CSV table of C-alpha atoms and ligand atoms in Angstrom, one decimal:
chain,number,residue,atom,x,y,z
W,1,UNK,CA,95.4,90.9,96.9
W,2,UNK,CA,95.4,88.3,93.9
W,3,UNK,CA,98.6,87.7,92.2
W,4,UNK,CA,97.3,89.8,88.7
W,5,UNK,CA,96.6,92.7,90.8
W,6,UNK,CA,100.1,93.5,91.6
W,7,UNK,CA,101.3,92.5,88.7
W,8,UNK,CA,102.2,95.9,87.1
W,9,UNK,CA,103.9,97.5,90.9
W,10,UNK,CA,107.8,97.5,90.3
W,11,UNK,CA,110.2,95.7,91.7
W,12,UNK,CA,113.2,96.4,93.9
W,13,UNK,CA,115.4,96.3,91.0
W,14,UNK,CA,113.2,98.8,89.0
W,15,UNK,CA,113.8,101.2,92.1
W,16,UNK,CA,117.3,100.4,91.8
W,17,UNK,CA,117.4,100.8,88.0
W,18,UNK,CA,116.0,104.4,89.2
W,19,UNK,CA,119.2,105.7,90.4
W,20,UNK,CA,120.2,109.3,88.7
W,21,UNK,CA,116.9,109.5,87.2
W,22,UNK,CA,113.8,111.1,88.0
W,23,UNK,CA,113.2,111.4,91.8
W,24,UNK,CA,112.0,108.6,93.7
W,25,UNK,CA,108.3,109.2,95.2
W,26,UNK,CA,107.3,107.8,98.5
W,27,UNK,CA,105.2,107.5,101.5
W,28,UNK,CA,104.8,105.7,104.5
W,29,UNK,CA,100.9,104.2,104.7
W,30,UNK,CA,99.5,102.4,107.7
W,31,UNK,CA,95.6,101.8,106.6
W,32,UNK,CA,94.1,100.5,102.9
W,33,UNK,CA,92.2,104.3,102.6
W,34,UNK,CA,95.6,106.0,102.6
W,35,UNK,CA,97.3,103.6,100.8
W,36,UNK,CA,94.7,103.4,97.7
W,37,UNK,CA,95.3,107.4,98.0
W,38,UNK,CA,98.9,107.0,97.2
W,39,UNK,CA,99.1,104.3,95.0
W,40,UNK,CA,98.6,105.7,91.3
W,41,UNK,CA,101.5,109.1,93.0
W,42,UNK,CA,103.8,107.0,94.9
W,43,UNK,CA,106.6,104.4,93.2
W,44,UNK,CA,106.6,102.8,96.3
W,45,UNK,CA,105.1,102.9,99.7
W,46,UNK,CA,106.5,102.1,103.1
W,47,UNK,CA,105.0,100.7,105.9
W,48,UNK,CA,107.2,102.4,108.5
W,49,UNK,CA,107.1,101.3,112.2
W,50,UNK,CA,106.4,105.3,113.0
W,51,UNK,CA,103.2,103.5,112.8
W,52,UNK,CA,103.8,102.9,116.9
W,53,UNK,CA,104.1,106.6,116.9
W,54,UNK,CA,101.2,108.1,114.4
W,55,UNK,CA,98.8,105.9,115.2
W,56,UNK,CA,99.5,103.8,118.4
W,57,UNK,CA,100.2,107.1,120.2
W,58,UNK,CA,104.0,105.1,121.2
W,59,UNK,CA,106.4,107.5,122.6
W,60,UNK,CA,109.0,106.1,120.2
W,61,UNK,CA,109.1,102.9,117.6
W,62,UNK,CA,110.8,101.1,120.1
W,63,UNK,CA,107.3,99.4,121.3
W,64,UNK,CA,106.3,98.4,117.5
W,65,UNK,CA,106.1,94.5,117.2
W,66,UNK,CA,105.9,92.1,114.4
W,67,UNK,CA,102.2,91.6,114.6
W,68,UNK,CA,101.6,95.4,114.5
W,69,UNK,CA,104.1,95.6,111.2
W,70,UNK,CA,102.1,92.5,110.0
W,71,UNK,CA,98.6,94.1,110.8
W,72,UNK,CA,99.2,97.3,109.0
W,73,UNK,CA,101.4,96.1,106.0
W,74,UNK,CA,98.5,93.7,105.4
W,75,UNK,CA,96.1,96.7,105.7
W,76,UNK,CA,98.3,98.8,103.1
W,77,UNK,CA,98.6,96.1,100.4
W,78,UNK,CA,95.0,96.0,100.4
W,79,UNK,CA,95.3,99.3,98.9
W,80,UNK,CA,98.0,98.9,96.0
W,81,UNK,CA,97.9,98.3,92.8
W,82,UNK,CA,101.2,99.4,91.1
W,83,UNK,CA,103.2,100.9,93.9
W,84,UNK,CA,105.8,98.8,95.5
W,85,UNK,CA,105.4,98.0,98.9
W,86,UNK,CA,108.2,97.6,101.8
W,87,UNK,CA,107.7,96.6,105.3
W,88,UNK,CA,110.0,97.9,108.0
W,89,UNK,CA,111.2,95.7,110.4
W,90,UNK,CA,110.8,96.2,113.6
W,91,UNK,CA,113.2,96.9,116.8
W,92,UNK,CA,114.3,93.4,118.1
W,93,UNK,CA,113.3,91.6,114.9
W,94,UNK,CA,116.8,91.7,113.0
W,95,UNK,CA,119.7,92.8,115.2
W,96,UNK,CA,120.3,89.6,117.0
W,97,UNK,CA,121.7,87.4,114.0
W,98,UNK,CA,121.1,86.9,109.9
W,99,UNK,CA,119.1,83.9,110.9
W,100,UNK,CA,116.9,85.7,112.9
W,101,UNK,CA,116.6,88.7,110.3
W,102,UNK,CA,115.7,86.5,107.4
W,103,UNK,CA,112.9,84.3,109.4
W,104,UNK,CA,111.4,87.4,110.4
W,105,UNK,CA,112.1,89.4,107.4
W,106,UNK,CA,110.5,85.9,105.6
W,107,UNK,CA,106.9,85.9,107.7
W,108,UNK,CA,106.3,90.2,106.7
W,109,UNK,CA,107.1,88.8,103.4
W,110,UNK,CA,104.9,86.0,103.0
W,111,UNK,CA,102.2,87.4,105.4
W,112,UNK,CA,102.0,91.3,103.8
W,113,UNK,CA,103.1,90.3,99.9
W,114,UNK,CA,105.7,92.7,100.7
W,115,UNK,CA,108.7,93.0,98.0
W,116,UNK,CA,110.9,94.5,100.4
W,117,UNK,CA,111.8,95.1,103.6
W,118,UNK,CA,113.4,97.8,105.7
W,119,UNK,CA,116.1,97.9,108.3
W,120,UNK,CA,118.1,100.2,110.1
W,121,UNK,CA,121.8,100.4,110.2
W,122,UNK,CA,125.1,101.0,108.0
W,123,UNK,CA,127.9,98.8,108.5
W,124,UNK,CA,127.0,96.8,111.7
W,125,UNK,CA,124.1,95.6,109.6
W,126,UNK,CA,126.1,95.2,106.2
W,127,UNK,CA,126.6,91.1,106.5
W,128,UNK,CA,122.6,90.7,107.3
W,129,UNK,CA,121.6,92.7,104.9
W,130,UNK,CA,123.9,90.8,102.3
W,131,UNK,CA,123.1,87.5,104.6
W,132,UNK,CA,119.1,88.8,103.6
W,133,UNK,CA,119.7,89.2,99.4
W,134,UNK,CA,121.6,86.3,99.2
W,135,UNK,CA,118.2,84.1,100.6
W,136,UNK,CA,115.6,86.4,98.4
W,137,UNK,CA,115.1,89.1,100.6
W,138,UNK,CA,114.9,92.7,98.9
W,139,UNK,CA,116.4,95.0,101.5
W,140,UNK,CA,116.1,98.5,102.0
W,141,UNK,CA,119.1,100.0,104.3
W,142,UNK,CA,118.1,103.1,106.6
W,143,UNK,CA,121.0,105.0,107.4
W,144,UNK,CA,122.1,108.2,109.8
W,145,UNK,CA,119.3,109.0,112.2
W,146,UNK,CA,118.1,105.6,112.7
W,147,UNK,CA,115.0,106.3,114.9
W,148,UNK,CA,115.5,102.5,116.7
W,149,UNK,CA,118.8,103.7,117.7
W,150,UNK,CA,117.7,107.4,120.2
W,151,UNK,CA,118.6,106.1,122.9
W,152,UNK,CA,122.0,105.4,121.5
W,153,UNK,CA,122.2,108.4,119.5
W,154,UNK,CA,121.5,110.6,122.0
W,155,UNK,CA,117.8,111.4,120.5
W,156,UNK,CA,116.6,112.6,117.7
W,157,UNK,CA,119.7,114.4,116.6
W,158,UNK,CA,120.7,115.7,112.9
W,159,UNK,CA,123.4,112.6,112.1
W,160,UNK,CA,127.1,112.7,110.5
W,161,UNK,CA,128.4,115.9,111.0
W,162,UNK,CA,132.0,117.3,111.1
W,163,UNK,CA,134.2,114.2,111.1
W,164,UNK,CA,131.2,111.9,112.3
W,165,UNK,CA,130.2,112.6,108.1
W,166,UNK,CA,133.0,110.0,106.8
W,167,UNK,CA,131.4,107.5,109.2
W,168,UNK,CA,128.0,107.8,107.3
W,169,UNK,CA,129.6,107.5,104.1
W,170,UNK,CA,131.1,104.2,105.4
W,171,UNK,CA,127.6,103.0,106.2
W,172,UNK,CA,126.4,104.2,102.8
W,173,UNK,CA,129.4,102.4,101.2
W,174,UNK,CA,128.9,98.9,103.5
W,175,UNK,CA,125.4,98.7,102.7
W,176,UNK,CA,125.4,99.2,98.8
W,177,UNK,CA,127.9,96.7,98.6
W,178,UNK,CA,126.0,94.6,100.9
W,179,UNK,CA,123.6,94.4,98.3
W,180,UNK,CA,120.7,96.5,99.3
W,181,UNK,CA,118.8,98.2,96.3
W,182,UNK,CA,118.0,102.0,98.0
W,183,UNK,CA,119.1,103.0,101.3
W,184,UNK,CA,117.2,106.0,103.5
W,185,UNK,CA,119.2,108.9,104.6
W,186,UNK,CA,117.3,110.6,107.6
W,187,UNK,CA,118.2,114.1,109.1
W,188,UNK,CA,122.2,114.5,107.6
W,189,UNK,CA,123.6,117.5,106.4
W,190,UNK,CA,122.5,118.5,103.0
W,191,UNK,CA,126.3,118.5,101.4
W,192,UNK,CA,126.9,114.7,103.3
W,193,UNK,CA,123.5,113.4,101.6
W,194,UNK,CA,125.1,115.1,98.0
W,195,UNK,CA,128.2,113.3,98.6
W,196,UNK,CA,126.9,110.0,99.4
W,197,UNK,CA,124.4,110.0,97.0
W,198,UNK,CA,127.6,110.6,93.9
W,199,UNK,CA,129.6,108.2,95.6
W,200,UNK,CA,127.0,105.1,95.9
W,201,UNK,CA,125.6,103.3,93.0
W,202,UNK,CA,121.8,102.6,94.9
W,203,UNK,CA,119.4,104.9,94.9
W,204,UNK,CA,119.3,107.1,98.2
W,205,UNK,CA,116.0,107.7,99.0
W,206,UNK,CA,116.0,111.5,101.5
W,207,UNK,CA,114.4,112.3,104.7
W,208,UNK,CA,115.6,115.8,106.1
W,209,UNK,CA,118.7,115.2,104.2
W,210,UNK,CA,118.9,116.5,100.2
W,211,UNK,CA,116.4,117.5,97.4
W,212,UNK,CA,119.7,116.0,95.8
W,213,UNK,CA,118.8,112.5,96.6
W,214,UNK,CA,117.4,109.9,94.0
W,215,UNK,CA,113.9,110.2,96.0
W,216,UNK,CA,112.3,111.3,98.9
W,217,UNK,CA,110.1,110.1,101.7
W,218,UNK,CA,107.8,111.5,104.4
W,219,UNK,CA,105.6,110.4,107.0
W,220,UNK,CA,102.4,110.6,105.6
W,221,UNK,CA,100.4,112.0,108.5
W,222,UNK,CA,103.1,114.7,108.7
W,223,UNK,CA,102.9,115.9,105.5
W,224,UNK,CA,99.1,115.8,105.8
W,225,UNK,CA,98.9,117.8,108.9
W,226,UNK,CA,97.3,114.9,110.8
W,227,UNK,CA,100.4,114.5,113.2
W,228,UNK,CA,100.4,117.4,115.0
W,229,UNK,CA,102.4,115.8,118.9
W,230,UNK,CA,105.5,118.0,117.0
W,231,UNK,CA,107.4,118.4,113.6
W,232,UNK,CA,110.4,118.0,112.4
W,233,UNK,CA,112.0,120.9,110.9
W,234,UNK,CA,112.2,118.5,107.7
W,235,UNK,CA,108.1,117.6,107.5
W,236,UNK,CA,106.5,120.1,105.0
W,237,UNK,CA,102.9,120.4,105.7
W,238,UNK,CA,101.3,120.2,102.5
W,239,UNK,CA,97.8,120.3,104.1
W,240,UNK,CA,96.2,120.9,107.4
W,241,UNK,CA,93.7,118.1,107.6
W,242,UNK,CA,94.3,117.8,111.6
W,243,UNK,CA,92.7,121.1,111.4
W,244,UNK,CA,89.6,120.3,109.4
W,245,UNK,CA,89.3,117.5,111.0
W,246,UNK,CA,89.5,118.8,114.7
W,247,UNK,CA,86.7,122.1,113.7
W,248,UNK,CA,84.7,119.4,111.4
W,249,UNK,CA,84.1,117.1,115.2
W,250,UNK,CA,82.9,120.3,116.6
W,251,UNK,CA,80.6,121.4,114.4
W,252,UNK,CA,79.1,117.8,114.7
W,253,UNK,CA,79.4,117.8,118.6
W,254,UNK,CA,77.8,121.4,118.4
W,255,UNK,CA,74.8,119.9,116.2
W,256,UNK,CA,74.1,116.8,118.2
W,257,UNK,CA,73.7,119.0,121.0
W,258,UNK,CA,71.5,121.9,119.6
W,259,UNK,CA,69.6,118.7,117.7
W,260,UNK,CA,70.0,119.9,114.3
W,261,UNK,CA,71.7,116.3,113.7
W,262,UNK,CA,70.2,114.2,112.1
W,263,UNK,CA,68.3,116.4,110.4
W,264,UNK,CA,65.1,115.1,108.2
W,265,UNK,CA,67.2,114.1,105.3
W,266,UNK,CA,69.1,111.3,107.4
W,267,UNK,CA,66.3,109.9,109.0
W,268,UNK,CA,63.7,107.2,108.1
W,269,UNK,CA,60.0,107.4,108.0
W,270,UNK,CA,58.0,103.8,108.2
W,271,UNK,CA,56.3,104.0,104.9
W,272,UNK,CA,59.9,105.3,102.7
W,273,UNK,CA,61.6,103.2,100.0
W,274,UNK,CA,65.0,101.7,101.1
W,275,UNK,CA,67.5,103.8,100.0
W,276,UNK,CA,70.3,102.3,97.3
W,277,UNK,CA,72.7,102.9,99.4
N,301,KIV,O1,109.2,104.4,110.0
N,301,KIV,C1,109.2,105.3,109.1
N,301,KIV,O2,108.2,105.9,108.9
N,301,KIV,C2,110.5,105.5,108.4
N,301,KIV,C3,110.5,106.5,107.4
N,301,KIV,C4,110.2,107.9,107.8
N,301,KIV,C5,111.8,106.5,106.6
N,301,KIV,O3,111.4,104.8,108.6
């Protein structure tokens, strides 16, 4: 990806600038087809670690690793042109101290061309995150369900209900002063994401939380139908390619076997042109 290329993708302070405004589009990517699919419809994409899930077949993101975020986020920037593109990091990569965060938040940088990364966690996270900005490190916060977290959120529960809700907003609050430019809300109630999104001044950026937010994000094999293990009752399938695909292998295992494939039009006699392509 040559420096002129990404010249026109916006920066984390454009998504910032964003806040109030029209809504936010994004979507995670993990390969450079998918990503050059998005680019010209999303304002920035994410490479999320649910890669370890959609495509690594993980039983959570726990498993994901640096080289895996590095892989894919290479993979993905490939494929832009003008979105932005974050890089989550991954379980174990940040939690330990702000030195640790910022060399590993450093190498996705430098290694994907990356202009942001990701990172789960409210106020616990609030100095790295600061820690992160102050040493030139866009950061993305990721707040209520933080997927990283099941097995201390007692799975993949909806997040910040009741009075748990003013301990979400404390998180919103810690990492928009912290100085992260958006911050994820995944699976909150609707009126919490409302709230927090009219009481912080960054962009909040919804998963199973608000059509009120300043943007929205999905899974991008959910949305597509390609995930099918389960869905969430926030994915809305705008497609069933899982589907087409699954009937499309058929009909091509059903041909092979009956030898109708390859028929004469994909095979080559000795005496034929070569074909352009
Ligand atoms: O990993 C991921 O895909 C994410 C988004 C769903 C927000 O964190």
């Amino acid at each position: 990806m040559s420096a002129t290329a990404r010249k026109t993708a916006p920066l984390p302070d454009d998504i910032r600038a964003r806040k109030g405004g029209t809504p936010l589009v994004s979507l995670t990517a993990y390969t450079t087809p998918m990503a050059e699919m998005m680019d010209a419809h999303c304002d920035f994409v994410l490479v999320g670690d649910s890669v370890g899930m959609v495509l690594h077949g993980l039983p959570s993101t726990l498993g994901v690793t640096m080289e895996m975020m590095i892989l894919h986020g290479k993979a993905v920037a490939r494929g832009l042109r003008r979105a932005m593109l974050v890089v989550d990091m991954p379980f174990g990569s940040y939690e330990e101290a702000p030195e640790q965060a910022f060399r590993n938040a450093a190498r996705l940088m430098a290694e994907t061309g990356a202009a942001a990364v990701k990172l789960e966690g409210g106020v616990t996270m609030a100095p790295t995150i600061a820690f992160l900005v102050a040493r030139g490190v866009p950061v993305m916060a990721h707040i209520g369900l933080t997927p990283q977290s099941i097995n201390t959120l007692g799975g993949y529960k909806v997040q910040g209900r009741g009075a748990a809700g003013q301990a979400l907003m404390q998180d919103a609050r810690a990492v928009a002063r912290a100085g992260a430019f958006a911050v994820v809300l995944e699976k909150l109630p609707e009126s919490l994401a409302d709230r927090i999104t009219a009481d912080i001044d960054i962009p909040t950026i919804g998963i199973g939380a608000s059509a009120g937010c300043d943007g929205q994000i999905l899974v991008v094999d959910d949305m597509l139908g390609l995930f099918t293990a389960f869905k969430a009752k926030f994915v809305k399938r705008f497609a069933s390619l899982g589907e087409q695909a699954e009937a499309a292998i058929a009909d091509y295992a059903r041909a092979v076997r009956g030898r109708s494939f390859p028929g004469s039009e994909h095979v080559f006699s000795d005496d034929m042109p070569e074909p352009k392509a």
